[in-house]
Short mmCIF file of C-alpha atoms and ligand atoms in Angstrom, two decimals:
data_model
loop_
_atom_site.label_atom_id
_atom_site.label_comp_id
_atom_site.label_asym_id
_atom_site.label_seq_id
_atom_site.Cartn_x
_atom_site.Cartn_y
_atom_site.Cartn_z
CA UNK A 213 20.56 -15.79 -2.64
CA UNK A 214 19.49 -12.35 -1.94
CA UNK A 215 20.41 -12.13 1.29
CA UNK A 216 23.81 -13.27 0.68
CA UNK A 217 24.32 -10.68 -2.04
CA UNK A 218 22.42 -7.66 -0.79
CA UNK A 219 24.00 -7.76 2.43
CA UNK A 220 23.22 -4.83 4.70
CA UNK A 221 22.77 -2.27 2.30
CA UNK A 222 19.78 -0.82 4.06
CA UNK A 223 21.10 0.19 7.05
CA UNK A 224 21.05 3.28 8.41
CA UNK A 225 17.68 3.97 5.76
CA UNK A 226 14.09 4.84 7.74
CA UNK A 227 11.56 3.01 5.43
CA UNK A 228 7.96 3.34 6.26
CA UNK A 229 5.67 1.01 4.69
CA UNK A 230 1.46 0.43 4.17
CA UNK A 231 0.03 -2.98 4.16
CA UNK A 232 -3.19 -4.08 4.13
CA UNK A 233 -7.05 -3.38 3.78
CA UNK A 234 -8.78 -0.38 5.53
CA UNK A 235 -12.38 -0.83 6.94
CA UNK A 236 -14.89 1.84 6.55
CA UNK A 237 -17.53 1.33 9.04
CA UNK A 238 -21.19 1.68 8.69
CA UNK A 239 -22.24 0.94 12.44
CA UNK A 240 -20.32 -0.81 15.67
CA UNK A 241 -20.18 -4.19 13.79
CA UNK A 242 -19.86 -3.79 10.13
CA UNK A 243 -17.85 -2.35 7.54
CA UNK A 244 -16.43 -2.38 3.82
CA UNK A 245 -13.20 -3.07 2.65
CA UNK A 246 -11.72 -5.43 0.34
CA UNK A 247 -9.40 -8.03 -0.21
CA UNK A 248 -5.74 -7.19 0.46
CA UNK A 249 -4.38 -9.80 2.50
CA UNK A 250 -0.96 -7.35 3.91
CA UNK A 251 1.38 -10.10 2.22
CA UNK A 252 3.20 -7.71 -0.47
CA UNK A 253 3.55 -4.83 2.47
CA UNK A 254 4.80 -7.16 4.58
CA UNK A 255 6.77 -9.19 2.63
CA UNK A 256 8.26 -5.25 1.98
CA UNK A 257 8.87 -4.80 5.28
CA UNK A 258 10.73 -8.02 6.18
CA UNK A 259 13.23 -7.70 3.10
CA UNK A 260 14.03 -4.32 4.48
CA UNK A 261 14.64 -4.77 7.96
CA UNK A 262 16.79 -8.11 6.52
CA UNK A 263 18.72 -5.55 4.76
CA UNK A 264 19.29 -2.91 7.72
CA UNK A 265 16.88 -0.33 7.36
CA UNK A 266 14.91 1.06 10.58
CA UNK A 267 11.06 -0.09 9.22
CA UNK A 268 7.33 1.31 10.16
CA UNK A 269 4.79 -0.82 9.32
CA UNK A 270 1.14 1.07 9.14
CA UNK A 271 -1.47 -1.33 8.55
CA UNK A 272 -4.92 -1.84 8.26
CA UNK A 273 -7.06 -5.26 8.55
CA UNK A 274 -4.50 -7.59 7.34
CA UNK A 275 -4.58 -12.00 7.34
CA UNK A 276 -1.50 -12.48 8.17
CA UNK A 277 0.81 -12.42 11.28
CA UNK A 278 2.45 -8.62 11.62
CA UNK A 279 6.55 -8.77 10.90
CA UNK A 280 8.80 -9.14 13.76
CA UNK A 281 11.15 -6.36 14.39
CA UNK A 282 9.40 -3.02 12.94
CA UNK A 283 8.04 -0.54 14.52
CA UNK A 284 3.86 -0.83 14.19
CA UNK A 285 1.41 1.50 13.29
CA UNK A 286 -1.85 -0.21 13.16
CA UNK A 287 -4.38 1.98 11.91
CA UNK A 288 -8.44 0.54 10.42
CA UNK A 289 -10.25 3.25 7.89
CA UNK A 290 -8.46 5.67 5.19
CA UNK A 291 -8.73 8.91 7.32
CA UNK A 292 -6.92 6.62 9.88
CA UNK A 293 -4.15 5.87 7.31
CA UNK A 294 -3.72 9.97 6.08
CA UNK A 295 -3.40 11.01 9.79
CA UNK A 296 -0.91 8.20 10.21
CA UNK A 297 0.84 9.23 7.24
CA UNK A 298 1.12 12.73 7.87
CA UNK A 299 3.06 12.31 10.81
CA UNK A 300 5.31 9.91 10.16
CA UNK A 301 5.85 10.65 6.03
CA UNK A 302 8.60 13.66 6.53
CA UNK A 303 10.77 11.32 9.19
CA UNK A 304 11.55 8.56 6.12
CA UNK A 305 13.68 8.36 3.73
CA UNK A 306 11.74 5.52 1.51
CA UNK A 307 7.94 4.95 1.36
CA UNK A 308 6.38 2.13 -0.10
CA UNK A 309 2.28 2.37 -0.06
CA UNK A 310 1.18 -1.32 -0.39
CA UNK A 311 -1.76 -0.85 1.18
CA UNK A 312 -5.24 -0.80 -0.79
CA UNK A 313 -7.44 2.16 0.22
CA UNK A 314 -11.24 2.08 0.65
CA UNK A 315 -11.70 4.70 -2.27
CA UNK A 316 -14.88 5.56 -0.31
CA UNK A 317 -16.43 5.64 3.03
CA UNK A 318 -19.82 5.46 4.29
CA UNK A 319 -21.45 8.84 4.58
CA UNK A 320 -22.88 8.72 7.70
CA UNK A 321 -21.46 6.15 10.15
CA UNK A 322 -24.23 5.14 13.16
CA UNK A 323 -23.07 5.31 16.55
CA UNK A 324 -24.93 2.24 17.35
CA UNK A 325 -26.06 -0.90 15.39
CA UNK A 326 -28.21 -0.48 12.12
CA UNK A 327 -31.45 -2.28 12.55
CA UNK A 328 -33.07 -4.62 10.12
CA UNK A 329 -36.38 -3.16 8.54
CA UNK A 330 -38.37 -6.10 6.58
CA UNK A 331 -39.22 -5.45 3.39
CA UNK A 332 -37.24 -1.99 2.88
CA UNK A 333 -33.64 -1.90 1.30
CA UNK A 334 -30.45 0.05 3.05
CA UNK A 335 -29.55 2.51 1.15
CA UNK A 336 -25.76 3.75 1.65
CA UNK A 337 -24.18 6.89 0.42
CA UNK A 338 -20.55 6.64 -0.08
CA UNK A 339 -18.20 9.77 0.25
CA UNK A 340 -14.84 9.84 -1.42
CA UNK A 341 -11.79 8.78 0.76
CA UNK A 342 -8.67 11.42 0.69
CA UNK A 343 -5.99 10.10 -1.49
CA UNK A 344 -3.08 8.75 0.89
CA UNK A 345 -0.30 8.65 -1.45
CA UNK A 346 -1.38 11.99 -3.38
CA UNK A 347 -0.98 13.84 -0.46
CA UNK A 348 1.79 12.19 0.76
CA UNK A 349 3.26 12.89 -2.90
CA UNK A 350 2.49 16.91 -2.23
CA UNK A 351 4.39 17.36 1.18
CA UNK A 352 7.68 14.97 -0.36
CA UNK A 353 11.17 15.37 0.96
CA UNK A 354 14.09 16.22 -1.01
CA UNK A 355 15.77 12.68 -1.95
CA UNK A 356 12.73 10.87 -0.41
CA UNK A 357 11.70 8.09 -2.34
CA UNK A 358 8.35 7.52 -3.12
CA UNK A 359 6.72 4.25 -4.14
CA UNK A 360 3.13 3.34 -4.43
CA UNK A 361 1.24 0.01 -5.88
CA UNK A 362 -1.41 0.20 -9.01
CA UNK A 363 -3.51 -3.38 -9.00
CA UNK A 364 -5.53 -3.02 -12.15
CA UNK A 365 -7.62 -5.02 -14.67
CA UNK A 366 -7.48 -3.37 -17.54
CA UNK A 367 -5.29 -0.36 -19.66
CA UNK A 368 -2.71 -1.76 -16.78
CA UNK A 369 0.58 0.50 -18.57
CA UNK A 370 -1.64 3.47 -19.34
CA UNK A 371 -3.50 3.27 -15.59
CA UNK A 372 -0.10 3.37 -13.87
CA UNK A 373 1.77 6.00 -15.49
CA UNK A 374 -1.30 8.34 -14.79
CA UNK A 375 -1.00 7.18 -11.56
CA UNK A 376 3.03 7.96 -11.03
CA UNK A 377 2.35 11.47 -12.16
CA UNK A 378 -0.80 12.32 -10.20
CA UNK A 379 0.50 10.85 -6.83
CA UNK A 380 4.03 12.49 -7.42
CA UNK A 381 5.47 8.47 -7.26
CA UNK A 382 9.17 7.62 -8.01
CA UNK A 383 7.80 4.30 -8.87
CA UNK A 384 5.28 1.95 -9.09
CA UNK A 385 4.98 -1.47 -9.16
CA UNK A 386 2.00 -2.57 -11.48
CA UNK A 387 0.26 -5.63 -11.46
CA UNK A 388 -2.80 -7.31 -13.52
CA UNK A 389 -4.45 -8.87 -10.86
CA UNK A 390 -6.70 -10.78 -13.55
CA UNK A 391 -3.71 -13.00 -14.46
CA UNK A 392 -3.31 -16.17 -12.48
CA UNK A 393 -0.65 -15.64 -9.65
CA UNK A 394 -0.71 -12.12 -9.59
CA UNK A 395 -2.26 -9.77 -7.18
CA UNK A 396 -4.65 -10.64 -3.84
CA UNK A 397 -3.95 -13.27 -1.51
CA UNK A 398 -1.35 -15.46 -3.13
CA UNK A 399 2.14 -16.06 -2.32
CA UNK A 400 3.36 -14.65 -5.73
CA UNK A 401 3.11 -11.75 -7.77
CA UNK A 402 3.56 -10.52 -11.83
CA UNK A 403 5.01 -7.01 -11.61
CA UNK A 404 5.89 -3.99 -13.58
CA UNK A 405 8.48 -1.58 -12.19
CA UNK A 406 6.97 2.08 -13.74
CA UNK A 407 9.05 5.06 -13.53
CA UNK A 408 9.65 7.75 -15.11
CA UNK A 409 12.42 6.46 -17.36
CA UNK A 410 10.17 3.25 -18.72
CA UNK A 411 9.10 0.61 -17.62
CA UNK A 412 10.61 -2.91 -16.45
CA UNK A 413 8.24 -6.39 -17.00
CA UNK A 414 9.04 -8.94 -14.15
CA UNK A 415 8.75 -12.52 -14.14
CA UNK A 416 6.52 -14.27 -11.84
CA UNK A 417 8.20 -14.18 -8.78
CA UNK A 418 7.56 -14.93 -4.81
CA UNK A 419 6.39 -11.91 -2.87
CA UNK A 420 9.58 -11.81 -0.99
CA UNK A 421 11.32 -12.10 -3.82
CA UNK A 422 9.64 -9.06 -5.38
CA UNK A 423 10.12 -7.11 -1.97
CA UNK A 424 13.85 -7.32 -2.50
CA UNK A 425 13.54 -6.57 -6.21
CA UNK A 426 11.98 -2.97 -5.41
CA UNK A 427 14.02 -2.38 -2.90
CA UNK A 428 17.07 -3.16 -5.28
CA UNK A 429 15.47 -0.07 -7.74
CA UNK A 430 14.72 2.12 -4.70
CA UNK A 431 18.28 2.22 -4.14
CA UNK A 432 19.40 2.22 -7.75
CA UNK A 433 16.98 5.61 -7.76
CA UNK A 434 18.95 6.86 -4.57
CA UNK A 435 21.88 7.04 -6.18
N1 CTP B 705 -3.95 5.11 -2.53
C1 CTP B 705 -3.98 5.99 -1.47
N2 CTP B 705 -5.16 6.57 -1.08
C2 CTP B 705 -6.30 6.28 -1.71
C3 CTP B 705 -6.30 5.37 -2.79
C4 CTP B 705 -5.11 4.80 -3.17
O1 CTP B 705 -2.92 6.26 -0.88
N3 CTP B 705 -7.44 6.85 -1.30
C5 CTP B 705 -2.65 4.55 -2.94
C6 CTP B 705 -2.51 3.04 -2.82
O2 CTP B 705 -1.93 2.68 -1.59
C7 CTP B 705 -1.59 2.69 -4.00
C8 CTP B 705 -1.88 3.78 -5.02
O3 CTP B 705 -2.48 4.86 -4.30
O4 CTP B 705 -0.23 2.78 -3.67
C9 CTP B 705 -2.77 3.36 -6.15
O5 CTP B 705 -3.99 2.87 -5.63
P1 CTP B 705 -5.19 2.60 -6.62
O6 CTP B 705 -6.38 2.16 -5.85
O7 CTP B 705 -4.68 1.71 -7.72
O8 CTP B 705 -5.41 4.05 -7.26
P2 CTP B 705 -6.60 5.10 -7.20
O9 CTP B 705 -5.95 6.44 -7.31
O10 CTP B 705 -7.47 4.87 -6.03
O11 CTP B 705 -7.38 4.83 -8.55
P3 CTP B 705 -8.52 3.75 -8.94
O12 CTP B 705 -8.82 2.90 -7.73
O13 CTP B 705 -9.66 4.55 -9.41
O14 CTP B 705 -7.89 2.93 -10.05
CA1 CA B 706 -8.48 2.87 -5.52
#
């Protein structure tokens, strides 16, 4: 029934959203990244544009189809993401960073395909990623609205409250994704709504449904 209820009460509200995996290449044809499938972003962006509000979409590899009717920024590693993010972070009014960020990246990417050398191993060195949603969090708006994910195994309160404060977050939504229908790749989610005020335990719950449920705090925060 949230449609019925919620009505239009977007409208009029820019709301950019992240979905999905990055890639971090090695060479032409391979990469690391990780599971996200895009369905929580997504799911994100659809309850939002149901509601009214003018939606960006930047996404990264992703397994399932991109939502009709927002404006799409596709973007592949976490440099990618922070250059996207730059640019379009001051123009919103609500951000919402779903998207799950290679923490590292592959020293020195090859220009052309990595041979195989019998017997010897590959060795990798991995350089840290720049945090997205940190420095998103340094450059916020006045009355923006900031919201970022924490998808954790362990310490799952303690994780994301550090993670609220360091990232200058308005919210975020914290999930064990050890628990059975929480987390990657499933249609449902298990969800704690952290601000700085306490902290709200959600039911299991559809993704969509969960969409709609932190867009119903964004705009309790607006107010
Ligand atoms: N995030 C980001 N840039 C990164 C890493 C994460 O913007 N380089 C964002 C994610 O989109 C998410 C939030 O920060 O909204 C938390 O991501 P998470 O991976 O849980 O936090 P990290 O700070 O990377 O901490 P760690 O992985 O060590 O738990
Ligand atoms: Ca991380």
């Amino acid at each position: 029934c949230g449609m019925l209820s919620r009505g239009k009460d977007l409208a009029g509200l820019k709301v950019l959203v992240t979905a999905g995996a990055t890639r971090e290449r090695m060479d032409p044809v391979r990469y690391i990244t990780n599971d996200s499938s895009g369905k929580m972003g997504f799911a994100i962006c659809e309850a939002a544009r149901d509601r009214g509000a003018d939606v960006t979409a930047v996404f990264g590899s992703v397994s399932v189809p991109v939502p009709e009717r927002v404006r799409k920024v596709p973007i592949e590693s976490a440099q990618d993401l922070y250059d996207a993010m730059m640019k379009e972070a001051p123009g919103h009014d609500v951000i919402i960073q779903a998207a799950a960020v290679c923490d590292y990246r592959v020293d020195d990417k090859k220009a052309t395909k990595i041979k195989k050398k019998a017997g010897e191993p590959l060795v990798l060195t991995l350089t840290e990623n720049p945090d997205v949603a940190k420095a998103v969090g340094e450059i916020k708006k006045e009355g923006q609205i900031l919201c970022g994910f924490a998808a954790e195994t362990d310490h799952v309160k303690q994780n994301a409250q550090a993670k609220l404060k360091k990232k200058n977050l308005d919210l975020i939504i914290a999930n064990d994704v050890t628990v059975p229908g929480a987390g990657f790749n499933v249609d449902t989610n298990i969800a704690s709504l952290i601000t700085e005020k306490g902290t709200e335990e959600l039911p299991l719950m559809r993704k969509r449904e969960l969409a709609d449920v932190i867009l119903d705090k964004v705009m309790e925060m607006r107010k």
